[in-house]
Coordinates of C-alpha atoms and ligand atoms in Angstrom, one line a residue:
M1 CA -17.4 5.4 -5.0
P2 CA -13.7 4.8 -5.2
G3 CA -11.5 6.2 -2.5
K4 CA -8.9 9.0 -2.8
K5 CA -6.0 7.5 -4.9
I6 CA -2.6 7.2 -3.0
L7 CA 0.7 6.1 -4.7
V8 CA 2.5 3.7 -2.7
T9 CA 6.1 3.4 -3.8
G10 CA 7.8 0.3 -2.6
G11 CA 4.4 -1.1 -1.9
T12 CA 5.2 -4.7 -2.3
G13 CA 8.0 -4.4 0.3
Y14 CA 7.7 -5.3 4.0
I15 CA 6.2 -1.9 5.4
G16 CA 4.7 -0.8 2.2
S17 CA 2.5 -3.9 1.7
H18 CA 1.2 -3.5 5.2
T19 CA 0.5 0.1 4.5
V20 CA -1.5 -0.8 1.4
V21 CA -3.5 -3.1 3.4
E22 CA -4.4 -0.5 6.0
L23 CA -5.2 2.2 3.4
I24 CA -7.7 -0.2 1.7
N25 CA -9.1 -0.8 5.1
A26 CA -9.5 2.9 5.6
G27 CA -11.3 3.4 2.3
Y28 CA -8.4 4.8 0.1
E29 CA -7.3 3.3 -3.4
P30 CA -3.6 2.6 -3.2
V31 CA -1.6 2.1 -6.5
I32 CA 1.7 0.5 -6.1
V33 CA 4.8 1.1 -7.9
D34 CA 7.6 -1.2 -7.3
N35 CA 10.6 -2.5 -9.2
L36 CA 10.7 -5.8 -7.2
S37 CA 14.4 -5.2 -6.2
N38 CA 13.6 -6.5 -2.9
S39 CA 10.2 -8.0 -2.8
S40 CA 7.9 -10.5 -4.8
P41 CA 5.0 -9.7 -7.1
Q42 CA 3.1 -12.4 -5.2
I43 CA 2.6 -10.0 -2.4
I44 CA -0.1 -8.5 -4.6
D45 CA -2.2 -11.7 -4.4
Q46 CA -1.5 -12.0 -0.7
I47 CA -3.0 -8.4 -0.2
M48 CA -6.1 -9.5 -2.3
K49 CA -6.4 -12.5 0.0
I50 CA -6.5 -10.2 3.2
T51 CA -8.5 -7.3 1.7
G52 CA -10.5 -8.9 -1.2
K53 CA -9.1 -5.9 -3.3
K54 CA -6.1 -6.2 -5.8
P55 CA -4.4 -2.9 -5.9
D56 CA -3.2 -1.7 -9.2
F57 CA 0.5 -2.7 -9.5
F58 CA 3.3 -0.8 -11.9
N59 CA 6.6 -2.5 -12.1
F60 CA 9.3 0.2 -12.8
D61 CA 12.3 1.9 -11.4
L62 CA 11.5 5.2 -10.0
C63 CA 15.2 6.2 -10.8
D64 CA 13.7 6.3 -14.4
E65 CA 12.9 9.9 -15.0
K66 CA 10.9 9.3 -18.0
L67 CA 8.8 6.4 -16.7
T68 CA 8.1 8.3 -13.4
R69 CA 6.9 11.3 -15.1
Q70 CA 4.8 9.4 -17.6
F71 CA 3.2 7.4 -14.8
L72 CA 2.3 10.5 -12.7
D73 CA 1.1 12.5 -15.9
A74 CA -1.2 9.4 -16.7
N75 CA -2.5 9.5 -13.2
P76 CA -3.6 13.0 -12.4
D77 CA -6.1 11.7 -9.8
I78 CA -3.3 10.6 -7.5
E79 CA -3.7 13.0 -4.3
G80 CA -0.8 11.6 -2.2
I81 CA 2.4 9.6 -2.3
I82 CA 3.7 7.4 0.4
H83 CA 7.4 7.0 -0.4
F84 CA 8.8 3.7 0.9
A85 CA 11.0 2.8 -2.2
A86 CA 14.7 2.7 -1.1
F87 CA 17.4 0.3 -0.3
K88 CA 17.8 -0.2 3.5
S89 CA 20.8 -2.4 4.4
V90 CA 23.3 -0.6 6.5
G91 CA 25.9 -3.0 5.9
E92 CA 25.5 -3.0 2.0
S93 CA 25.4 0.8 2.0
E94 CA 28.9 0.9 3.5
K95 CA 30.1 -1.4 0.7
E96 CA 28.4 0.3 -2.1
P97 CA 27.5 3.9 -1.3
L98 CA 26.9 5.1 -4.7
K99 CA 24.3 2.5 -5.2
Y100 CA 22.6 3.7 -2.2
Y101 CA 22.9 7.5 -2.9
K102 CA 21.6 7.0 -6.5
N103 CA 18.6 4.7 -5.6
N104 CA 17.5 6.5 -2.4
I105 CA 18.0 10.0 -3.5
Y106 CA 17.5 10.0 -7.3
S107 CA 14.2 8.2 -7.0
L108 CA 12.9 10.9 -4.5
V109 CA 14.2 13.7 -6.7
N110 CA 12.4 12.1 -9.7
L111 CA 9.2 11.9 -7.8
L112 CA 9.3 15.4 -6.7
L113 CA 10.1 16.6 -10.2
A114 CA 7.3 14.8 -11.7
S115 CA 4.7 16.0 -9.2
S116 CA 5.9 19.5 -8.8
E117 CA 3.4 21.2 -10.9
R118 CA 0.4 19.7 -8.9
R119 CA -0.9 19.8 -5.4
M120 CA 0.7 16.8 -3.8
N121 CA 0.9 15.3 -0.1
M122 CA 3.8 13.1 0.5
V123 CA 4.5 10.7 3.6
F124 CA 8.3 9.9 3.6
S125 CA 9.9 6.8 5.1
S126 CA 12.6 8.4 7.4
S127 CA 14.5 6.5 10.3
C128 CA 15.4 7.1 14.0
T129 CA 18.9 6.3 12.6
V130 CA 19.1 10.1 11.9
Y131 CA 19.4 10.7 15.6
G132 CA 22.5 8.5 16.0
E133 CA 23.3 8.0 19.8
P134 CA 20.7 10.4 21.5
D135 CA 21.9 12.6 24.2
S136 CA 18.7 12.2 26.2
L137 CA 15.9 9.5 26.1
P138 CA 13.3 9.3 25.0
V139 CA 14.5 11.2 21.9
N140 CA 12.0 13.7 20.6
E141 CA 11.8 15.3 17.0
L142 CA 13.6 18.5 18.4
A143 CA 16.8 16.3 19.1
P144 CA 19.7 17.2 16.9
V145 CA 20.3 15.2 13.6
K146 CA 23.8 13.9 14.0
K147 CA 26.3 12.8 11.5
A148 CA 25.0 9.6 10.1
E149 CA 26.9 6.5 11.1
S150 CA 26.4 5.0 7.7
T151 CA 25.6 5.9 4.0
Y152 CA 22.1 4.6 4.5
G153 CA 21.5 6.8 7.3
N154 CA 22.9 9.7 5.4
T155 CA 20.5 9.2 2.5
K156 CA 17.7 9.6 5.0
Q157 CA 19.2 12.8 6.4
I158 CA 19.7 14.1 2.8
A159 CA 16.2 13.2 1.8
E160 CA 14.6 14.9 4.8
E161 CA 16.5 18.0 3.7
I162 CA 15.5 17.9 0.1
L163 CA 11.9 17.5 1.3
S164 CA 12.0 20.4 3.7
E165 CA 13.6 22.6 1.3
T166 CA 11.5 21.8 -1.5
A167 CA 8.3 22.0 0.5
R168 CA 9.3 25.5 1.8
V169 CA 9.4 26.9 -1.8
N170 CA 6.7 24.9 -3.5
E171 CA 3.3 25.6 -1.8
N172 CA 2.0 22.7 -3.8
L173 CA 3.9 20.2 -1.8
K174 CA 3.1 19.3 1.9
V175 CA 5.3 16.7 3.6
I176 CA 5.4 14.5 6.5
A177 CA 8.5 12.6 7.5
L178 CA 8.0 9.6 9.7
R179 CA 11.0 8.6 11.6
Y180 CA 10.4 4.9 12.3
F181 CA 12.1 3.1 15.2
N182 CA 12.5 -0.7 14.7
P183 CA 9.6 -2.2 12.8
V184 CA 9.0 -6.0 13.4
G185 CA 6.3 -8.5 13.2
A186 CA 3.8 -9.4 10.6
H187 CA 0.0 -9.2 9.6
S188 CA -2.1 -11.3 11.9
S189 CA -3.2 -13.3 8.8
A190 CA 0.6 -14.4 8.4
L191 CA -0.1 -13.8 4.6
I192 CA 2.5 -10.8 4.5
G193 CA 5.5 -10.1 6.5
E194 CA 9.3 -9.3 5.9
L195 CA 10.7 -11.3 3.0
P196 CA 13.8 -13.1 4.0
I197 CA 16.2 -12.3 1.2
G198 CA 19.6 -13.2 2.1
V199 CA 21.0 -13.5 5.7
P200 CA 19.0 -11.4 7.9
Q201 CA 20.9 -8.5 9.4
N202 CA 18.1 -7.6 11.8
L203 CA 17.4 -9.1 15.1
V204 CA 13.9 -10.4 14.8
P205 CA 14.2 -12.0 11.2
F206 CA 17.4 -13.8 12.5
I207 CA 15.5 -15.0 15.7
T208 CA 12.7 -16.4 13.6
Q209 CA 15.0 -18.1 11.1
A210 CA 17.0 -19.6 13.9
A211 CA 13.9 -21.0 15.6
I212 CA 12.8 -22.5 12.4
G213 CA 16.2 -24.2 11.9
K214 CA 17.3 -21.9 9.0
R215 CA 20.1 -20.5 10.9
G216 CA 22.4 -21.6 13.8
N217 CA 22.6 -20.0 17.2
I218 CA 21.6 -16.4 17.6
I219 CA 24.8 -14.4 18.5
V220 CA 23.9 -11.5 20.8
F221 CA 26.1 -8.7 19.8
G222 CA 27.6 -7.7 23.1
D223 CA 26.4 -7.8 26.6
D224 CA 28.8 -5.3 28.2
Y225 CA 26.9 -2.2 27.5
D226 CA 25.8 0.2 30.2
T227 CA 22.1 -1.2 30.3
N228 CA 20.2 -3.2 32.8
D229 CA 21.1 -6.6 31.3
G230 CA 24.1 -5.4 29.2
T231 CA 22.5 -5.6 25.9
C232 CA 21.4 -2.8 23.5
I233 CA 18.1 -1.2 23.8
R234 CA 15.7 -0.4 20.8
D235 CA 12.1 0.8 20.4
Y236 CA 10.4 -2.2 18.7
I237 CA 7.2 -1.3 17.0
H238 CA 4.6 -3.7 15.3
V239 CA 4.6 -3.2 11.6
V240 CA 0.8 -2.9 11.7
D241 CA 0.8 -0.1 13.9
L242 CA 3.5 1.5 11.8
A243 CA 1.3 1.1 8.7
K244 CA -1.7 2.6 10.5
A245 CA 0.5 5.6 11.3
H246 CA 1.0 6.3 7.6
V247 CA -2.8 6.3 7.0
A248 CA -3.0 8.9 10.0
A249 CA -0.4 10.9 8.3
I250 CA -2.1 11.0 4.9
K251 CA -5.3 12.1 6.8
Q252 CA -3.4 14.8 8.4
L253 CA -2.1 16.0 5.2
E254 CA -5.7 16.3 3.7
G255 CA -6.2 19.1 6.2
E256 CA -4.3 22.4 6.4
P257 CA -0.9 20.9 7.2
V258 CA 2.4 23.0 7.4
P259 CA 4.7 22.6 4.5
F260 CA 6.9 20.0 6.2
D261 CA 6.8 18.1 9.6
I262 CA 8.5 15.3 11.2
Y263 CA 7.0 12.5 13.5
N264 CA 8.6 9.7 15.6
I265 CA 6.8 6.5 15.0
G266 CA 7.5 4.0 17.9
T267 CA 6.0 2.8 21.1
G268 CA 7.9 4.9 23.5
R269 CA 9.3 1.9 25.2
G270 CA 12.9 0.4 24.9
N271 CA 13.6 -3.4 25.1
S272 CA 16.9 -5.1 25.2
V273 CA 18.1 -7.7 22.9
L274 CA 17.7 -10.4 25.8
E275 CA 14.3 -9.2 26.4
V276 CA 13.2 -9.6 22.8
I277 CA 14.5 -13.2 22.8
H278 CA 12.8 -14.1 26.0
A279 CA 9.6 -12.4 24.8
F280 CA 9.8 -14.7 21.7
E281 CA 10.3 -17.6 23.9
K282 CA 7.3 -16.7 26.0
A283 CA 4.9 -15.8 23.0
T284 CA 5.9 -19.0 21.1
G285 CA 6.9 -21.5 23.5
E286 CA 10.1 -22.0 21.2
K287 CA 13.4 -22.4 23.0
L288 CA 16.1 -20.1 21.5
N289 CA 19.8 -21.0 21.8
Y290 CA 22.0 -18.0 21.8
T291 CA 25.6 -17.0 22.7
I292 CA 27.2 -13.8 23.5
G293 CA 29.5 -12.5 20.8
P294 CA 31.4 -9.1 20.4
R295 CA 29.8 -5.8 19.9
R296 CA 28.6 -5.0 16.4
P297 CA 30.5 -1.9 15.1
G298 CA 28.3 1.1 14.7
D299 CA 25.6 -0.1 17.1
I300 CA 24.1 2.6 19.4
I301 CA 23.6 1.6 22.9
Q302 CA 20.1 2.6 23.5
I303 CA 17.3 4.5 21.7
Y304 CA 13.7 4.8 22.3
G305 CA 11.2 7.5 21.1
D306 CA 9.1 10.2 22.6
V307 CA 5.9 9.6 20.4
T308 CA 3.8 12.1 22.1
K309 CA 3.7 14.4 19.0
A310 CA 2.3 11.7 16.9
E311 CA -0.3 10.9 19.5
R312 CA -1.4 14.5 19.7
D313 CA -1.3 15.7 16.0
L314 CA -1.9 12.3 14.2
S315 CA -4.4 10.8 16.8
W316 CA -2.1 7.6 16.5
K317 CA -0.8 5.4 19.1
A318 CA 0.9 2.2 18.9
E319 CA -1.5 -0.6 20.4
L320 CA 0.4 -4.0 20.0
G321 CA 3.1 -5.2 22.4
L322 CA 6.3 -7.2 22.2
L323 CA 4.5 -10.5 22.6
E324 CA 2.2 -9.9 19.6
M325 CA 5.2 -8.7 17.6
M326 CA 7.1 -12.0 18.4
S327 CA 4.1 -14.3 17.8
S328 CA 3.1 -12.7 14.4
A329 CA 6.7 -12.8 13.2
W330 CA 6.9 -16.5 14.2
E331 CA 3.5 -17.2 12.5
W332 CA 5.0 -15.6 9.3
E333 CA 8.2 -17.5 9.4
K334 CA 6.1 -20.8 9.5
Y335 CA 3.9 -19.6 6.7
I336 CA 6.7 -18.8 4.3
K337 CA 8.5 -22.1 5.2
Q338 CA 5.4 -23.9 3.7
N339 CA 4.4 -21.2 1.2
P340 CA 7.8 -19.8 -0.3
L341 CA 7.1 -16.4 -2.1
Ligands
NAD401 P1 11.7 -3.3 1.7 O1 13.0 -3.4 1.1 O2 11.0 -4.4 2.2 O3 10.7 -2.4 0.8 C1 11.3 -1.4 -0.2 C2 10.6 -1.8 -1.4 O4 11.0 -0.7 -2.4 C3 10.9 -3.0 -2.1 O5 9.8 -3.6 -2.5 C4 11.8 -2.7 -3.3 O6 11.5 -3.6 -4.4 C5 11.4 -1.3 -3.6 N1 12.2 -0.4 -4.4 C6 13.5 -0.1 -3.9 N2 14.1 0.7 -4.7 C7 13.1 0.9 -5.8 C8 13.1 1.9 -6.9 N3 14.2 2.6 -7.3 N4 12.2 1.8 -7.6 C9 11.0 1.1 -7.4 N5 10.9 0.4 -6.3 C10 12.0 0.3 -5.5 O7 11.9 -2.2 2.9 P2 11.0 -1.9 4.2 O8 11.5 -2.4 5.3 O9 9.6 -2.1 3.7 O10 11.3 -0.3 4.2 C11 10.5 0.6 3.6 C12 11.0 2.1 3.7 O11 11.1 2.2 5.3 C13 12.5 2.2 3.3 O12 12.6 3.6 2.7 C14 13.5 2.0 4.5 O13 14.6 2.8 4.4 C15 12.5 2.7 5.6 N6 12.7 2.2 7.1 C16 12.8 0.7 7.1 C17 13.0 0.3 8.4 C18 13.1 -1.1 8.8 O14 13.7 -1.5 9.8 N7 12.6 -2.1 7.8 C19 13.4 1.2 9.5 C20 13.3 2.7 9.2 C21 13.1 3.0 7.8
WQD402 C1 18.8 -4.5 16.9 C2 19.7 -5.1 18.1 C3 21.9 -5.4 17.6 C4 21.1 -9.0 15.1 C5 18.6 -1.4 11.9 C6 19.1 -0.2 10.9 C7 18.2 1.0 11.0 C8 16.7 0.6 10.6 C9 16.4 -0.7 11.6 C10 16.5 0.9 8.5 C11 21.1 -4.4 17.9 C12 21.3 -6.9 18.0 C13 21.0 -7.9 15.9 C14 21.7 -10.2 15.7 C15 22.1 -9.0 17.9 N1 16.8 0.0 9.3 N2 21.4 -7.9 17.2 N3 22.1 -10.1 17.0 O1 20.5 -2.0 14.1 O2 18.8 -1.0 15.7 O3 18.6 -0.8 13.2 O4 17.3 -1.7 11.4 O5 16.1 2.1 8.4 O6 18.5 1.8 10.1 O7 20.4 0.3 11.7 O8 18.4 -3.3 14.3 O9 17.6 -5.4 14.2 O10 19.8 -4.8 13.2 O11 19.5 -4.7 15.8 O12 22.4 -9.0 18.9 O13 21.9 -11.2 15.1 O14 19.8 -6.3 18.1 O15 23.2 -5.4 18.0 O16 21.5 -4.0 19.3 P1 19.2 -1.7 14.5 P2 18.9 -4.6 14.2

């Protein structure tokens, strides 16, 4: 008997593909919609190699109102949506704000309009970026949402407000927003991971590309912050743990959920940039060369999450540590060097 059908938008992307694997492992039937604007169709074959199942995949832009409605009308048995599809580059969003407002907001509004007449559970990809520089740590879900430092962060704040207000008036819609901290690493098979499109903006892909020789020395963006070793602190979470949190959220929505709820998804621990670099060296045996450079504008000094709400309500807890995050990221980097996707 096939499992419950779940629409995974952005399902050939980094976090979406790992979540499709965990949905299949949990007995669900994920269906992917992705316009391949930041991913490869070969990821579908990789998911097949991992799970033995090839998810249905539809290639279209969720900003297309007609195609989105036609798809949902043709799939009345879709019981839930996990909405990953968005653009995620902070830097690019500053240069092209309208591109981000259109894609990240309009795709969500289209999904909500096309599913508004039916019972729908939605898990939404939000981000700890909505907290800005927290006033106290660890930051919990009641902390104030601060004025976004970037257009990208603002699209996440706006999306949360759209979902909260829509779920309040539409009893058909139940929503959980997951505020991710810093997803890193790759599946243990090394068959899926974060696709390196362009120069990495994030720390861990830059580390693995530097280690494999695709980049020069790592530049540590500032070591004069008020932290133990002077570098910024983040809550890094293994992408597989993050993927499993989405399955837990979908299960929570199958019960008697409130209209809208928010959960921090992190480890509850903070690690500095230098601690991540040293963890990579310890996990892989690779020596990393780095230099200390100037601070990166917009960087917050430190953030890590209070994740007790997700542990309590979703019965979910991150299990993988920094060494596993680093070793899996390295195995993936070596895999795609030999097998470009
Ligand atoms: P990703 O770019 O790897 O995946 C996003 C996928 O969505 C891509 O496959 C892309 O082709 C697709 N997509 C984008 N716009 C689309 C559209 N209009 N129609 C159809 N498909 C579309 O990114 P990711 O790292 O997997 O992030 C997934 C979600 O999680 C995003 O919403 C992102 O903002 C959020 N998030 C990511 C991080 C992170 O550090 N990676 C942290 C917090 C939140
Ligand atoms: C982590 C730390 C850098 C690269 C971003 C987005 C956020 C979310 C996750 C989407 C920082 C330092 C980095 C380098 C460095 N994405 N660094 N040298 O900035 O916490 O979050 O990705 O939702 O919205 O803002 O992650 O990996 O870019 O940086 O020293 O070459 O590593 O200064 O302290 P960040 P990051």
